[in-house]
Amino acid sequence: EIVMTQSPATLSVSPGERATLSCRASQTVSSNLAWYQQKPGQPPRLLIYGASTRATGIPTRFSGSGSGAEFTLTISNLQSDDFAVYYCQQYNNWPPLTFGGGTKVVIK
Amino acid sequence: VQLVESGGGLVQPGGSLRLSCAASGFTFSSYWMSWVRQAPGKGLEWVANIKQGGSEKSYVDSVKGRFTISRDNAKNSLYLDMNSLRAEDTAVYYCARVTAHIGTPGLFDTWGHGTLVTVSS
């Protein structure tokens, strides 16, 4: 099983600043890595797939990078709507499909 | 594109429950489908997948032998039969459409709003 580890668990950021979230896989997942955003009481929403491709309708302030086992989600110019929990997920080698534990982005 | 789950509720340990997911707005029979769960205040956990025709299924180890995923393409519906339920199965269960990137399936591009399953005496 591929274990996904996200850091930090909580990230405190001021509106308008940049947030950098990390995701590490226990073995290579190539570029088969997705990022999701989840707000309270809502289902997750796909943001990024293929490590760096934005899903339909996702603003350009969201960007993904990395390959192999180290990945980053960057949110530029944070908006109030961006404060949420973010999960990474690998789909390179399954079952099982595995998610990271999440990073909660909170207002500083 | 819409996924609507139903069937959740309160069940005693050792009991059974069947979850359903009604799909609309897309060609259901063309997609892998999944169940993903989220325990209260916790992260996401993939539970099971089923291929387009239903011939191929996979499960997380913790539910193997207890849960069965199935689908009825004529009814655009996905199901999860849950038996021998345990307290640790308490979670919101999401139905999710699985899509592929460069031929590799396994990312979830559409989610339902979930149905809560509570296992407690």
Coordinates of N, CA and C in Angstrom, one line a residue:
Chain A
E1 N 0.8 -1.2 0.0 CA 0.0 0.0 0.0 C 0.9 1.2 0.0
I2 N 0.5 2.2 -0.8 CA 1.2 3.5 -0.9 C 0.7 4.4 0.2
V3 N 1.5 4.9 1.1 CA 1.1 5.8 2.1 C 1.4 7.2 1.7
M4 N 0.4 8.1 1.8 CA 0.5 9.5 1.4 C 0.6 10.3 2.7
T5 N 1.6 11.2 2.8 CA 1.8 12.0 4.0 C 1.7 13.5 3.6
Q6 N 0.8 14.2 4.2 CA 0.7 15.6 3.9 C 1.2 16.5 5.1
S7 N 1.8 17.6 4.7 CA 2.3 18.5 5.7 C 2.2 20.0 5.2
P8 N 1.9 20.9 6.2 CA 1.7 20.7 7.6 C 0.2 20.2 7.7
A9 N -0.2 19.8 8.9 CA -1.5 19.4 9.2 C -2.5 20.7 9.1
T10 N -2.0 21.8 9.6 CA -2.7 23.0 9.6 C -1.8 24.1 9.1
L11 N -2.3 25.0 8.2 CA -1.5 26.1 7.7 C -2.3 27.4 7.9
S12 N -1.6 28.3 8.6 CA -2.3 29.6 8.8 C -1.8 30.6 7.9
V13 N -2.7 31.2 7.1 CA -2.3 32.1 6.0 C -3.2 33.3 6.0
S14 N -2.7 34.5 5.7 CA -3.5 35.7 5.5 C -4.1 35.8 4.1
P15 N -5.3 36.3 4.0 CA -5.9 36.5 2.7 C -4.9 37.3 1.8
G16 N -4.8 36.9 0.6 CA -3.9 37.6 -0.4 C -2.5 37.0 -0.4
E17 N -2.2 36.2 0.6 CA -0.8 35.6 0.6 C -0.9 34.3 -0.2
R18 N 0.3 33.6 -0.2 CA 0.5 32.3 -0.9 C 0.5 31.2 0.1
A19 N -0.1 30.1 -0.2 CA -0.1 28.9 0.6 C 0.6 27.8 -0.1
T20 N 1.5 27.1 0.5 CA 2.2 26.0 -0.1 C 2.0 24.7 0.7
L21 N 1.4 23.8 0.1 CA 1.0 22.5 0.8 C 1.8 21.4 0.2
S22 N 2.3 20.5 1.0 CA 3.2 19.4 0.6 C 2.5 18.0 0.7
C23 N 2.9 17.1 -0.2 CA 2.4 15.8 -0.2 C 3.5 14.8 -0.5
R24 N 3.7 13.8 0.3 CA 4.8 12.9 0.0 C 4.3 11.5 -0.1
A25 N 4.7 10.7 -1.1 CA 4.3 9.3 -1.2 C 5.4 8.4 -0.7
S26 N 5.0 7.2 -0.2 CA 6.0 6.3 0.4 C 6.8 5.6 -0.7
Q27 N 6.3 5.7 -2.0 CA 7.0 5.2 -3.1 C 6.6 6.0 -4.3
T28 N 7.3 5.9 -5.4 CA 6.9 6.7 -6.6 C 5.5 6.4 -7.0
V29 N 4.8 7.5 -7.4 CA 3.5 7.4 -8.0 C 3.5 8.1 -9.4
S30 N 4.7 8.3 -9.9 CA 4.8 9.0 -11.2 C 4.1 10.3 -11.1
S31 N 3.3 10.7 -12.1 CA 2.5 11.9 -12.0 C 1.0 11.6 -11.7
N32 N 0.7 10.4 -11.2 CA -0.7 10.0 -10.9 C -1.1 10.5 -9.5
L33 N -1.2 11.8 -9.4 CA -1.5 12.4 -8.1 C -2.6 13.5 -8.3
A34 N -3.6 13.4 -7.5 CA -4.7 14.4 -7.5 C -4.8 15.2 -6.2
W35 N -5.3 16.4 -6.3 CA -5.6 17.2 -5.1 C -7.1 17.5 -5.1
Y36 N -7.6 17.5 -3.9 CA -9.1 17.8 -3.7 C -9.2 18.9 -2.6
Q37 N -10.2 19.7 -2.7 CA -10.6 20.7 -1.7 C -11.9 20.3 -1.1
Q38 N -12.0 20.4 0.2 CA -13.2 20.1 0.9 C -13.6 21.1 1.9
K39 N -14.8 21.7 1.8 CA -15.3 22.6 2.8 C -16.2 21.9 3.7
P40 N -16.4 22.5 4.9 CA -17.3 21.9 5.9 C -18.7 21.6 5.3
G41 N -19.1 20.3 5.6 CA -20.5 19.9 5.1 C -20.6 19.7 3.6
Q42 N -19.5 19.7 2.9 CA -19.6 19.5 1.5 C -18.7 18.3 1.1
P43 N -19.0 17.7 -0.1 CA -18.1 16.7 -0.6 C -16.8 17.3 -1.1
P44 N -15.8 16.5 -1.3 CA -14.5 17.0 -1.9 C -14.8 17.4 -3.3
R45 N -13.9 18.3 -3.8 CA -14.0 18.8 -5.2 C -12.6 18.6 -5.8
L46 N -12.6 18.0 -7.0 CA -11.3 17.8 -7.7 C -10.7 19.1 -8.1
L47 N -9.5 19.4 -7.7 CA -8.8 20.6 -8.1 C -7.8 20.3 -9.2
I48 N -6.9 19.3 -9.0 CA -5.7 19.1 -9.8 C -5.6 17.6 -10.0
Y49 N -5.3 17.2 -11.3 CA -4.9 15.8 -11.5 C -3.7 15.7 -12.4
G50 N -3.1 14.6 -12.5 CA -1.9 14.5 -13.2 C -0.8 15.3 -12.6
A51 N -0.9 15.6 -11.3 CA 0.0 16.4 -10.5 C 0.0 17.9 -10.8
S52 N -0.4 18.3 -12.0 CA -0.3 19.7 -12.4 C -1.4 20.2 -13.3
T53 N -2.4 19.4 -13.7 CA -3.4 19.8 -14.6 C -4.6 20.3 -13.7
R54 N -5.1 21.5 -13.9 CA -6.3 22.0 -13.2 C -7.5 21.3 -13.8
A55 N -8.4 20.9 -12.9 CA -9.7 20.4 -13.3 C -10.6 21.5 -13.9
T56 N -11.6 21.2 -14.6 CA -12.5 22.1 -15.2 C -13.0 23.1 -14.2
G57 N -12.9 24.4 -14.5 CA -13.4 25.5 -13.7 C -12.6 25.9 -12.5
I58 N -11.4 25.3 -12.3 CA -10.6 25.6 -11.2 C -9.8 26.9 -11.5
P59 N -9.8 27.9 -10.6 CA -9.0 29.1 -10.9 C -7.5 28.9 -11.1
T60 N -6.9 29.8 -11.8 CA -5.5 29.7 -12.1 C -4.6 29.9 -10.9
R61 N -5.2 30.5 -9.8 CA -4.4 30.6 -8.6 C -4.0 29.3 -7.9
F62 N -4.7 28.2 -8.4 CA -4.3 26.9 -7.9 C -3.3 26.3 -8.9
S63 N -2.2 25.8 -8.3 CA -1.2 25.2 -9.2 C -0.6 24.0 -8.5
G64 N -0.3 22.9 -9.2 CA 0.3 21.7 -8.7 C 1.6 21.5 -9.4
S65 N 2.5 20.9 -8.6 CA 3.8 20.5 -9.2 C 4.4 19.3 -8.5
G66 N 5.4 18.7 -9.1 CA 6.1 17.6 -8.6 C 5.8 16.3 -9.4
S67 N 6.6 15.3 -9.1 CA 6.5 14.0 -9.7 C 7.3 13.0 -8.9
G68 N 7.0 11.7 -9.1 CA 7.7 10.7 -8.3 C 7.0 10.6 -7.0
A69 N 7.7 11.1 -6.0 CA 7.1 11.0 -4.6 C 6.9 12.3 -3.8
E70 N 7.3 13.4 -4.5 CA 7.1 14.7 -3.8 C 6.3 15.7 -4.6
F71 N 5.3 16.2 -4.0 CA 4.3 17.0 -4.7 C 4.0 18.3 -3.9
T72 N 3.6 19.3 -4.6 CA 3.2 20.6 -3.9 C 2.0 21.1 -4.6
L73 N 1.1 21.6 -3.7 CA -0.1 22.4 -4.2 C 0.2 23.9 -3.7
T74 N 0.1 24.8 -4.6 CA 0.3 26.2 -4.3 C -0.9 27.0 -4.6
I75 N -1.4 27.7 -3.6 CA -2.5 28.6 -3.8 C -2.0 30.0 -3.7
S76 N -2.1 30.7 -4.8 CA -1.6 32.1 -4.8 C -2.8 33.1 -4.5
N77 N -2.4 34.2 -3.9 CA -3.4 35.2 -3.6 C -4.7 34.6 -3.0
L78 N -4.5 34.0 -1.8 CA -5.6 33.3 -1.1 C -6.8 34.2 -1.0
Q79 N -7.9 33.6 -1.4 CA -9.2 34.2 -1.2 C -10.0 33.6 0.0
S80 N -11.0 34.3 0.5 CA -11.7 33.8 1.6 C -12.4 32.4 1.3
D81 N -12.7 32.2 0.0 CA -13.3 30.9 -0.4 C -12.3 29.8 -0.4
D82 N -11.1 30.0 -0.2 CA -10.0 29.0 -0.3 C -9.7 28.4 1.0
F83 N -10.3 28.9 2.1 CA -10.0 28.3 3.4 C -10.8 27.1 3.6
A84 N -10.1 25.9 3.6 CA -10.7 24.6 3.5 C -9.7 23.6 3.9
V85 N -10.1 22.3 3.7 CA -9.1 21.2 3.9 C -8.8 20.7 2.5
Y86 N -7.5 20.4 2.3 CA -7.0 19.9 1.0 C -6.4 18.5 1.2
Y87 N -6.7 17.6 0.3 CA -6.3 16.3 0.3 C -5.5 15.9 -1.0
C88 N -4.4 15.2 -0.9 CA -3.8 14.6 -2.0 C -4.2 13.1 -2.1
Q89 N -4.1 12.6 -3.3 CA -4.6 11.2 -3.5 C -3.7 10.6 -4.7
Q90 N -3.2 9.4 -4.5 CA -2.5 8.7 -5.5 C -3.4 7.7 -6.2
Y91 N -3.2 7.6 -7.6 CA -4.0 6.6 -8.3 C -3.0 5.8 -9.2
N92 N -1.7 5.8 -8.9 CA -0.7 5.1 -9.7 C -0.8 3.6 -9.5
N93 N -1.0 3.2 -8.2 CA -0.8 1.8 -7.9 C -2.0 1.5 -6.9
W94 N -2.9 0.7 -7.4 CA -4.1 0.4 -6.6 C -4.7 -1.0 -7.0
P95 N -5.4 -1.7 -6.1 CA -5.9 -1.2 -4.8 C -4.8 -1.3 -3.8
P96 N -4.9 -0.4 -2.7 CA -6.0 0.5 -2.5 C -5.6 1.9 -3.1
L97 N -6.6 2.7 -3.5 CA -6.4 4.1 -3.8 C -6.3 4.7 -2.4
T98 N -5.3 5.7 -2.3 CA -5.0 6.2 -1.0 C -4.9 7.7 -1.0
F99 N -5.4 8.3 0.1 CA -5.4 9.7 0.3 C -4.4 10.1 1.4
G100 N -3.9 11.3 1.4 CA -3.2 11.9 2.5 C -4.1 12.3 3.6
G101 N -3.6 12.6 4.8 CA -4.4 12.9 5.9 C -5.0 14.3 5.9
G102 N -4.6 15.1 4.9 CA -5.2 16.4 4.7 C -4.4 17.6 5.4
T103 N -4.5 18.7 4.7 CA -4.0 20.0 5.3 C -5.1 21.0 5.4
K104 N -5.3 21.5 6.6 CA -6.4 22.5 6.8 C -5.8 23.9 6.7
V105 N -6.3 24.7 5.8 CA -5.8 26.0 5.6 C -6.8 27.0 6.3
V106 N -6.2 27.7 7.3 CA -7.0 28.6 8.1 C -6.6 30.0 8.0
I107 N -7.5 30.9 8.4 CA -7.2 32.3 8.3 C -6.2 32.7 9.4
K108 N -5.2 33.5 9.0 CA -4.2 34.0 10.0 C -4.7 35.2 10.7
Chain B
V1 N -24.4 16.6 -14.4 CA -23.9 15.4 -13.8 C -24.2 15.4 -12.3
Q2 N -24.8 14.4 -11.8 CA -25.3 14.3 -10.5 C -25.2 12.9 -9.9
L3 N -24.8 12.8 -8.6 CA -24.8 11.6 -7.9 C -25.6 11.8 -6.6
V4 N -26.6 11.0 -6.3 CA -27.4 11.2 -5.1 C -27.4 9.8 -4.3
E5 N -26.8 9.9 -3.1 CA -26.8 8.7 -2.3 C -28.0 8.6 -1.4
S6 N -28.3 7.4 -1.0 CA -29.4 7.2 0.0 C -29.2 5.9 0.7
G7 N -29.9 5.6 1.8 CA -29.8 4.4 2.5 C -29.1 4.4 3.8
G8 N -28.5 5.5 4.1 CA -27.8 5.6 5.4 C -28.7 5.6 6.6
G9 N -28.1 5.4 7.8 CA -29.0 5.5 9.0 C -28.2 4.9 10.2
L10 N -29.0 4.7 11.2 CA -28.4 4.1 12.5 C -28.6 2.6 12.4
V11 N -27.6 1.8 12.7 CA -27.6 0.4 12.7 C -26.8 -0.2 13.8
Q12 N -27.2 -1.3 14.4 CA -26.5 -1.9 15.5 C -25.3 -2.6 15.0
P13 N -24.3 -2.7 15.9 CA -23.1 -3.5 15.5 C -23.5 -4.9 15.1
G14 N -22.9 -5.4 14.0 CA -23.2 -6.7 13.5 C -24.4 -6.7 12.5
G15 N -25.0 -5.5 12.3 CA -26.1 -5.4 11.4 C -25.7 -5.1 10.0
S16 N -26.7 -4.9 9.2 CA -26.5 -4.8 7.7 C -27.2 -3.5 7.2
L17 N -26.7 -3.0 6.1 CA -27.3 -1.9 5.5 C -27.0 -1.9 4.0
R18 N -27.9 -1.3 3.2 CA -27.6 -1.2 1.7 C -27.6 0.3 1.3
L19 N -26.5 0.8 0.8 CA -26.5 2.1 0.3 C -26.7 2.1 -1.2
S20 N -27.4 3.1 -1.7 CA -27.7 3.3 -3.1 C -27.1 4.6 -3.6
C21 N -26.8 4.7 -4.9 CA -26.4 6.0 -5.5 C -27.0 6.0 -6.8
A22 N -27.9 7.1 -7.0 CA -28.5 7.3 -8.3 C -27.7 8.3 -9.1
A23 N -27.3 7.9 -10.3 CA -26.5 8.7 -11.2 C -27.4 9.3 -12.3
S24 N -27.1 10.6 -12.7 CA -27.8 11.2 -13.8 C -26.8 12.2 -14.5
G25 N -27.2 12.5 -15.7 CA -26.4 13.5 -16.5 C -25.2 13.0 -17.2
F26 N -24.9 11.7 -17.2 CA -23.8 11.2 -17.9 C -24.1 9.7 -18.2
T27 N -23.2 9.2 -19.1 CA -23.4 7.8 -19.4 C -22.8 6.9 -18.4
F28 N -23.6 6.5 -17.4 CA -23.2 5.8 -16.2 C -22.4 4.5 -16.6
S29 N -22.8 3.8 -17.6 CA -22.2 2.5 -17.9 C -20.8 2.7 -18.5
S30 N -20.4 3.9 -18.7 CA -19.0 4.1 -19.3 C -18.0 4.4 -18.3
Y31 N -18.4 4.4 -17.0 CA -17.4 4.8 -16.0 C -17.3 3.8 -14.9
W32 N -16.0 3.6 -14.4 CA -15.8 3.0 -13.1 C -16.5 3.9 -12.1
M33 N -16.9 3.3 -11.0 CA -17.6 4.0 -9.9 C -16.9 3.5 -8.6
S34 N -17.0 4.4 -7.6 CA -16.4 4.1 -6.3 C -17.3 4.5 -5.1
W35 N -17.0 4.0 -4.0 CA -17.5 4.4 -2.7 C -16.3 4.9 -1.9
V36 N -16.4 6.1 -1.3 CA -15.3 6.7 -0.5 C -16.0 7.1 0.8
R37 N -15.4 6.9 2.0 CA -16.0 7.2 3.2 C -15.2 8.2 4.0
Q38 N -15.8 8.8 5.0 CA -15.2 9.8 5.8 C -15.8 9.7 7.2
A39 N -15.0 9.2 8.2 CA -15.4 9.1 9.6 C -15.6 10.6 10.1
P40 N -16.4 10.8 11.1 CA -16.6 12.1 11.7 C -15.3 12.8 12.1
G41 N -15.0 13.9 11.5 CA -13.8 14.7 11.8 C -12.5 14.1 11.3
K42 N -12.6 13.1 10.4 CA -11.4 12.5 9.9 C -11.3 12.7 8.4
G43 N -10.2 12.1 7.8 CA -9.9 12.2 6.4 C -10.7 11.2 5.6
L44 N -10.4 11.2 4.3 CA -11.0 10.4 3.3 C -10.4 9.0 3.2
E45 N -11.3 8.0 3.0 CA -10.8 6.7 2.9 C -11.6 6.0 1.7
W46 N -10.8 5.6 0.7 CA -11.5 4.8 -0.4 C -11.9 3.5 0.1
V47 N -13.1 3.1 -0.3 CA -13.7 1.8 0.2 C -13.8 0.7 -0.9
A48 N -14.3 1.1 -2.1 CA -14.4 0.0 -3.1 C -14.6 0.7 -4.5
N49 N -14.2 -0.1 -5.5 CA -14.4 0.3 -6.9 C -15.1 -0.8 -7.7
I50 N -15.8 -0.4 -8.7 CA -16.3 -1.4 -9.6 C -16.2 -0.9 -11.1
K51 N -15.8 -1.8 -11.9 CA -15.6 -1.5 -13.3 C -16.9 -1.3 -14.1
Q52 N -16.8 -0.7 -15.3 CA -18.0 -0.4 -16.0 C -19.0 -1.5 -16.1
G53 N -18.6 -2.7 -16.5 CA -19.6 -3.8 -16.6 C -19.9 -4.5 -15.4
G54 N -19.1 -4.2 -14.3 CA -19.3 -4.9 -13.0 C -18.5 -6.1 -12.8
S55 N -17.6 -6.5 -13.8 CA -16.9 -7.7 -13.7 C -15.7 -7.6 -12.8
E56 N -15.2 -6.4 -12.6 CA -14.0 -6.2 -11.8 C -14.3 -5.3 -10.6
K57 N -14.0 -5.8 -9.4 CA -14.3 -5.1 -8.2 C -13.0 -5.1 -7.3
S58 N -12.8 -4.1 -6.5 CA -11.7 -4.1 -5.5 C -12.2 -3.4 -4.3
Y59 N -11.5 -3.7 -3.2 CA -12.0 -3.2 -1.8 C -10.7 -2.9 -1.0
V60 N -10.9 -2.0 -0.1 CA -9.9 -1.8 1.0 C -10.0 -3.0 1.9
D61 N -8.8 -3.3 2.5 CA -8.7 -4.6 3.3 C -9.7 -4.6 4.4
S62 N -10.0 -3.5 5.0 CA -10.8 -3.4 6.2 C -12.3 -3.8 6.0
V63 N -12.7 -3.8 4.7 CA -14.1 -4.2 4.4 C -14.2 -5.5 3.6
K64 N -13.1 -6.0 3.2 CA -13.2 -7.3 2.4 C -13.9 -8.4 3.1
G65 N -14.8 -9.0 2.4 CA -15.6 -10.1 3.0 C -16.8 -9.6 3.8
R66 N -17.0 -8.3 4.0 CA -18.1 -7.7 4.7 C -19.0 -6.8 3.8
F67 N -18.3 -6.1 2.9 CA -19.0 -5.2 2.0 C -19.0 -5.7 0.6
T68 N -20.0 -5.4 -0.2 CA -20.1 -5.8 -1.6 C -20.6 -4.6 -2.4
I69 N -19.8 -4.3 -3.4 CA -20.1 -3.2 -4.3 C -20.8 -3.8 -5.6
S70 N -21.8 -3.2 -6.1 CA -22.5 -3.7 -7.3 C -23.1 -2.5 -8.0
R71 N -23.5 -2.8 -9.2 CA -24.2 -1.7 -10.0 C -25.2 -2.3 -10.9
D72 N -26.2 -1.4 -11.3 CA -27.2 -1.8 -12.3 C -27.2 -0.7 -13.4
N73 N -26.5 -1.0 -14.5 CA -26.4 0.0 -15.5 C -27.7 0.4 -16.1
A74 N -28.7 -0.5 -16.1 CA -30.0 -0.2 -16.7 C -30.7 0.8 -15.8
K75 N -30.4 0.8 -14.5 CA -31.0 1.8 -13.6 C -30.1 2.9 -13.2
N76 N -28.9 3.0 -13.9 CA -28.0 4.1 -13.5 C -27.7 4.2 -12.0
S77 N -27.5 3.0 -11.4 CA -27.4 3.0 -10.0 C -26.2 2.2 -9.5
L78 N -25.6 2.6 -8.4 CA -24.5 2.0 -7.7 C -25.0 1.6 -6.3
Y79 N -24.5 0.5 -5.8 CA -24.9 0.0 -4.5 C -23.7 -0.4 -3.7
L80 N -23.9 -0.4 -2.4 CA -22.9 -0.9 -1.4 C -23.7 -1.7 -0.4
D81 N -23.5 -3.0 -0.4 CA -24.1 -3.9 0.7 C -23.1 -4.0 1.8
M82 N -23.5 -3.6 3.0 CA -22.6 -3.6 4.1 C -23.2 -4.6 5.2
N83 N -22.4 -5.6 5.5 CA -22.7 -6.6 6.5 C -21.7 -6.6 7.7
S84 N -22.1 -7.2 8.8 CA -21.2 -7.3 9.9 C -20.7 -6.0 10.3
L85 N -21.5 -5.0 10.3 CA -21.0 -3.6 10.6 C -20.4 -3.4 11.9
R86 N -19.4 -2.6 12.0 CA -18.7 -2.3 13.2 C -18.7 -0.8 13.5
A87 N -18.4 -0.5 14.7 CA -18.4 1.0 15.1 C -17.5 1.8 14.2
E88 N -16.4 1.2 13.8 CA -15.4 1.9 13.0 C -15.9 2.1 11.6
D89 N -17.0 1.5 11.2 CA -17.6 1.8 9.9 C -18.4 3.1 9.9
T90 N -18.6 3.7 11.0 CA -19.4 4.9 11.1 C -18.7 6.0 10.3
A91 N -19.4 6.5 9.4 CA -18.9 7.5 8.4 C -19.9 8.1 7.5
V92 N -19.6 9.2 6.8 CA -20.3 9.6 5.7 C -19.8 8.8 4.5
Y93 N -20.7 8.2 3.7 CA -20.3 7.4 2.6 C -20.6 8.2 1.3
Y94 N -19.6 8.4 0.5 CA -19.8 9.2 -0.7 C -19.7 8.2 -1.9
C95 N -20.6 8.5 -2.9 CA -20.5 7.8 -4.2 C -19.7 8.7 -5.1
A96 N -18.8 8.2 -5.8 CA -17.9 9.0 -6.6 C -17.7 8.4 -8.0
R97 N -17.7 9.3 -9.0 CA -17.4 8.8 -10.4 C -15.8 8.8 -10.5
V98 N -15.4 7.7 -11.1 CA -13.9 7.5 -11.3 C -13.6 7.9 -12.8
T99 N -12.6 8.7 -13.0 CA -12.1 8.9 -14.3 C -10.7 8.6 -14.4
A100 N -10.2 8.7 -15.7 CA -8.8 8.3 -15.9 C -8.0 9.5 -16.5
H101 N -6.7 9.4 -16.2 CA -5.8 10.4 -16.7 C -4.7 9.7 -17.5
I102 N -4.6 9.9 -18.7 CA -3.6 9.2 -19.6 C -3.8 7.7 -19.4
G103 N -5.0 7.2 -19.4 CA -5.3 5.8 -19.4 C -5.2 5.2 -18.0
T104 N -4.9 6.0 -17.0 CA -4.8 5.4 -15.6 C -6.0 5.9 -14.8
P105 N -7.0 4.9 -14.6 CA -8.2 5.3 -13.8 C -7.9 5.5 -12.3
G106 N -8.7 6.2 -11.6 CA -8.5 6.2 -10.2 C -8.7 7.6 -9.6
L107 N -9.0 8.6 -10.4 CA -9.3 9.9 -9.7 C -10.8 10.2 -9.8
F108 N -11.2 10.9 -8.8 CA -12.7 11.1 -8.6 C -13.1 12.5 -9.0
D109 N -13.8 12.6 -10.1 CA -14.1 13.9 -10.7 C -15.5 14.4 -10.3
T110 N -16.3 13.5 -9.8 CA -17.7 13.9 -9.4 C -18.1 13.1 -8.1
W111 N -18.6 13.9 -7.2 CA -19.0 13.3 -5.9 C -20.4 13.6 -5.6
G112 N -21.1 12.6 -4.9 CA -22.4 12.9 -4.3 C -22.2 13.7 -3.0
H113 N -23.3 14.0 -2.3 CA -23.2 14.7 -1.1 C -23.1 13.8 0.1
G114 N -23.2 12.5 -0.1 CA -22.9 11.6 1.0 C -24.2 11.2 1.8
T115 N -24.1 10.0 2.4 CA -25.1 9.5 3.3 C -24.4 9.0 4.5
L116 N -24.9 9.4 5.7 CA -24.3 9.0 7.0 C -24.7 7.7 7.5
V117 N -23.8 6.9 7.8 CA -24.0 5.6 8.4 C -23.4 5.6 9.8
T118 N -24.3 5.3 10.8 CA -23.9 5.3 12.2 C -24.1 3.9 12.7
V119 N -23.0 3.3 13.2 CA -23.1 2.0 13.8 C -22.9 2.1 15.3
S120 N -24.0 1.8 16.0 CA -24.0 2.0 17.5 C -25.1 1.3 18.1
S121 N -24.9 0.8 19.3 CA -26.0 0.2 20.0 C -26.8 1.2 20.9

